[in-house]
Amino acid sequence: MKIRKSYGSNGERSVYIHENKKDETILVAIPSLEWSCFFTYEEAGEELLKRMKKSLSDRTDSDEAAGLTSRIRGWTGEM
């Protein structure tokens, strides 16, 4: 599991990322928002980003949701 920090207008957020290489899945969680997202390697595309941004927008403002989505994409892409 990797823990990343995201800094934005709403302060610091800890982002937890767990990759299961055997099952080719990734779980991302942000406890301070009571938010998580589970997806497979195959799902990692534009549809996933839209779904993630929409889901995060329900928990925080749209600017922070866009920033978090972008950072999560980068972090999970390098795994």
Coordinates of N, CA, C and O in Angstrom, one line a residue:
M1 N 0.8 -1.2 0.0 CA 0.0 0.0 0.0 C 0.9 1.2 0.0 O 1.9 1.3 0.7
K2 N 0.5 2.2 -0.8 CA 1.2 3.5 -0.8 C 0.3 4.6 -0.3 O -0.9 4.5 -0.4
I3 N 0.9 5.5 0.4 CA 0.2 6.6 1.0 C 0.7 7.9 0.4 O 1.9 8.1 0.4
R4 N -0.1 8.7 -0.2 CA 0.3 9.9 -0.9 C -0.5 11.1 -0.2 O -1.6 10.9 0.3
K5 N 0.1 12.2 -0.2 CA -0.5 13.4 0.4 C -0.9 14.3 -0.8 O -0.2 14.5 -1.8
S6 N -2.1 14.9 -0.7 CA -2.6 15.8 -1.7 C -2.9 17.1 -1.0 O -3.6 17.1 0.1
Y7 N -2.3 18.2 -1.5 CA -2.5 19.5 -0.9 C -3.4 20.3 -1.8 O -3.1 20.5 -3.0
G8 N -4.4 20.9 -1.2 CA -5.3 21.7 -2.0 C -5.9 22.8 -1.2 O -5.5 23.1 -0.1
S9 N -7.0 23.4 -1.8 CA -7.6 24.6 -1.1 C -8.3 24.1 0.2 O -8.5 25.0 1.1
N10 N -8.6 22.9 0.3 CA -9.3 22.4 1.6 C -8.3 21.7 2.5 O -8.7 20.9 3.4
G11 N -7.0 21.9 2.3 CA -6.0 21.4 3.2 C -5.4 20.1 2.7 O -5.4 19.8 1.5
E12 N -4.7 19.4 3.6 CA -4.0 18.2 3.2 C -4.9 17.0 3.3 O -5.7 16.8 4.3
R13 N -4.8 16.1 2.3 CA -5.6 14.8 2.3 C -4.6 13.7 2.2 O -3.7 13.7 1.3
S14 N -4.8 12.6 3.0 CA -4.0 11.4 2.8 C -4.8 10.5 1.8 O -6.0 10.3 2.0
V15 N -4.1 10.0 0.8 CA -4.7 9.2 -0.2 C -4.0 7.8 -0.1 O -2.8 7.7 -0.3
Y16 N -4.8 6.8 0.1 CA -4.2 5.4 0.3 C -4.5 4.7 -1.0 O -5.6 4.6 -1.5
I17 N -3.4 4.0 -1.6 CA -3.6 3.3 -2.8 C -3.0 1.9 -2.6 O -1.9 1.7 -2.2
H18 N -3.9 0.9 -2.9 CA -3.5 -0.5 -2.8 C -3.6 -1.1 -4.1 O -4.7 -1.1 -4.8
E19 N -2.5 -1.7 -4.6 CA -2.5 -2.4 -5.9 C -2.4 -3.9 -5.6 O -1.5 -4.4 -4.9
N20 N -3.3 -4.7 -6.2 CA -3.3 -6.2 -6.2 C -2.8 -6.6 -7.6 O -3.7 -6.7 -8.5
K21 N -1.5 -6.9 -7.7 CA -1.0 -7.3 -9.0 C -1.6 -8.6 -9.5 O -1.8 -8.8 -10.7
K22 N -1.8 -9.5 -8.6 CA -2.3 -10.8 -9.0 C -3.7 -10.7 -9.6 O -3.9 -11.3 -10.7
D23 N -4.6 -9.9 -9.0 CA -5.9 -9.8 -9.5 C -6.1 -8.6 -10.5 O -7.1 -8.3 -11.0
E24 N -4.9 -7.8 -10.7 CA -4.9 -6.6 -11.5 C -6.0 -5.6 -11.2 O -6.8 -5.2 -12.0
T25 N -6.0 -5.3 -9.9 CA -7.0 -4.3 -9.4 C -6.3 -3.2 -8.5 O -5.2 -3.5 -8.0
I26 N -6.9 -2.1 -8.4 CA -6.4 -1.0 -7.5 C -7.6 -0.5 -6.7 O -8.7 -0.3 -7.2
L27 N -7.3 -0.2 -5.4 CA -8.2 0.3 -4.5 C -7.6 1.7 -4.0 O -6.5 1.7 -3.6
V28 N -8.4 2.7 -4.2 CA -8.0 4.1 -3.7 C -9.0 4.5 -2.6 O -10.2 4.4 -2.8
A29 N -8.4 5.1 -1.5 CA -9.3 5.5 -0.5 C -8.8 6.8 0.1 O -7.6 7.1 0.2
I30 N -9.8 7.7 0.4 CA -9.5 9.0 1.1 C -10.3 9.0 2.3 O -11.5 9.4 2.3
P31 N -9.8 8.6 3.5 CA -10.6 8.5 4.7 C -11.2 9.8 5.1 O -12.4 9.8 5.6
S32 N -10.6 10.9 5.0 CA -11.1 12.2 5.4 C -12.4 12.6 4.7 O -13.2 13.4 5.2
L33 N -12.6 12.0 3.5 CA -13.8 12.3 2.7 C -14.8 11.1 2.8 O -15.8 11.2 2.2
E34 N -14.4 10.0 3.5 CA -15.1 8.8 3.6 C -15.5 8.4 2.1 O -16.6 8.1 1.8
W35 N -14.4 8.3 1.3 CA -14.5 8.0 -0.1 C -13.5 6.9 -0.5 O -12.4 6.8 0.0
S36 N -14.0 6.0 -1.4 CA -13.1 5.0 -2.0 C -13.5 4.6 -3.4 O -14.7 4.9 -3.8
C37 N -12.6 4.1 -4.1 CA -12.9 3.6 -5.5 C -12.1 2.4 -5.8 O -10.9 2.3 -5.5
F38 N -12.7 1.4 -6.4 CA -12.1 0.1 -6.7 C -12.2 -0.1 -8.2 O -13.3 0.1 -8.8
F39 N -11.1 -0.4 -8.9 CA -11.2 -0.6 -10.3 C -10.1 -1.6 -10.8 O -9.1 -1.8 -10.1
T40 N -10.3 -2.1 -12.0 CA -9.3 -3.1 -12.6 C -8.4 -2.3 -13.5 O -8.7 -1.2 -13.9
Y41 N -7.3 -2.9 -13.9 CA -6.4 -2.3 -14.8 C -7.1 -2.0 -16.1 O -6.9 -0.9 -16.8
E42 N -8.0 -2.8 -16.6 CA -8.7 -2.6 -17.8 C -9.6 -1.4 -17.8 O -9.9 -0.8 -18.8
E43 N -10.2 -1.1 -16.6 CA -11.1 0.0 -16.5 C -10.4 1.4 -16.5 O -11.0 2.4 -16.6
A44 N -9.1 1.4 -16.3 CA -8.3 2.6 -16.1 C -8.3 3.4 -17.4 O -7.4 3.3 -18.2
G45 N -9.3 4.3 -17.6 CA -9.4 5.1 -18.8 C -10.3 6.3 -18.5 O -10.5 6.7 -17.4
E46 N -10.7 7.0 -19.6 CA -11.5 8.2 -19.4 C -12.8 8.0 -18.7 O -13.2 8.9 -17.9
E47 N -13.5 6.9 -18.9 CA -14.8 6.6 -18.2 C -14.5 6.5 -16.7 O -15.3 7.0 -15.9
L48 N -13.4 5.9 -16.3 CA -13.1 5.8 -14.9 C -12.8 7.2 -14.3 O -13.3 7.5 -13.2
L49 N -12.1 8.0 -15.0 CA -11.8 9.4 -14.5 C -13.1 10.2 -14.3 O -13.3 10.9 -13.4
K50 N -14.0 10.1 -15.3 CA -15.3 10.7 -15.2 C -16.1 10.3 -13.9 O -16.6 11.0 -13.2
R51 N -16.1 8.9 -13.7 CA -16.8 8.3 -12.6 C -16.2 8.8 -11.3 O -16.9 9.1 -10.3
M52 N -14.8 8.8 -11.2 CA -14.1 9.2 -10.0 C -14.4 10.7 -9.7 O -14.7 11.0 -8.6
K53 N -14.3 11.5 -10.7 CA -14.5 13.0 -10.5 C -16.0 13.2 -10.0 O -16.2 14.0 -9.1
K54 N -16.9 12.6 -10.6 CA -18.3 12.7 -10.2 C -18.5 12.3 -8.8 O -19.2 13.0 -8.0
S55 N -18.0 11.1 -8.5 CA -18.1 10.6 -7.1 C -17.4 11.5 -6.1 O -18.0 11.8 -5.0
L56 N -16.2 12.0 -6.4 CA -15.5 13.0 -5.5 C -16.3 14.3 -5.4 O -16.3 14.9 -4.3
S57 N -16.9 14.7 -6.4 CA -17.7 16.0 -6.4 C -18.8 15.9 -5.4 O -19.3 16.9 -4.9
D58 N -19.3 14.7 -5.1 CA -20.4 14.6 -4.1 C -19.8 14.8 -2.7 O -20.6 15.0 -1.8
R59 N -18.5 14.6 -2.6 CA -17.9 14.7 -1.2 C -17.2 16.1 -1.0 O -16.9 16.4 0.2
T60 N -16.8 16.8 -2.0 CA -16.0 18.0 -1.9 C -16.3 18.9 -3.1 O -17.1 18.5 -3.9
D61 N -15.7 20.1 -3.1 CA -16.0 21.0 -4.2 C -15.4 20.5 -5.5 O -14.5 19.7 -5.5
S62 N -15.9 21.0 -6.6 CA -15.5 20.5 -8.0 C -14.0 20.8 -8.3 O -13.4 19.9 -9.0
D63 N -13.5 21.9 -7.8 CA -12.0 22.1 -8.0 C -11.1 21.1 -7.3 O -10.2 20.6 -7.9
E64 N -11.5 20.8 -6.1 CA -10.7 19.8 -5.4 C -10.9 18.4 -6.0 O -10.0 17.6 -6.1
A65 N -12.1 18.1 -6.4 CA -12.4 16.8 -7.0 C -11.6 16.6 -8.3 O -11.0 15.6 -8.5
A66 N -11.5 17.7 -9.1 CA -10.7 17.6 -10.3 C -9.2 17.4 -10.0 O -8.5 16.6 -10.7
G67 N -8.7 18.1 -9.0 CA -7.3 18.0 -8.6 C -7.0 16.6 -8.1 O -6.0 16.0 -8.5
L68 N -7.9 16.1 -7.2 CA -7.6 14.8 -6.7 C -7.7 13.7 -7.8 O -6.9 12.8 -7.8
T69 N -8.6 13.8 -8.7 CA -8.8 12.9 -9.8 C -7.5 12.9 -10.7 O -7.0 11.8 -11.0
S70 N -7.0 14.0 -10.9 CA -5.7 14.2 -11.7 C -4.6 13.5 -11.0 O -3.8 12.8 -11.6
R71 N -4.4 13.8 -9.7 CA -3.3 13.2 -8.9 C -3.5 11.7 -8.8 O -2.5 11.0 -9.0
I72 N -4.7 11.2 -8.6 CA -4.9 9.8 -8.5 C -4.5 9.1 -9.8 O -3.9 8.0 -9.8
R73 N -4.9 9.7 -10.9 CA -4.5 9.2 -12.2 C -3.0 9.0 -12.4 O -2.5 8.0 -12.8
G74 N -2.3 10.1 -12.0 CA -0.9 10.0 -12.1 C -0.2 9.0 -11.2 O 0.6 8.2 -11.6
W75 N -0.7 8.9 -9.9 CA -0.2 8.0 -9.0 C -0.4 6.5 -9.4 O 0.4 5.7 -9.2
T76 N -1.7 6.3 -9.8 CA -2.0 4.9 -10.2 C -1.4 4.5 -11.5 O -1.1 3.3 -11.8
G77 N -1.1 5.5 -12.4 CA -0.5 5.2 -13.7 C 1.0 4.8 -13.5 O 1.5 4.1 -14.4
E78 N 1.6 5.3 -12.5 CA 3.1 4.9 -12.3 C 3.3 3.6 -11.6 O 4.4 3.2 -11.4
M79 N 2.2 3.0 -11.1 CA 2.3 1.7 -10.4 C 2.5 0.5 -11.3 O 2.3 0.5 -12.4

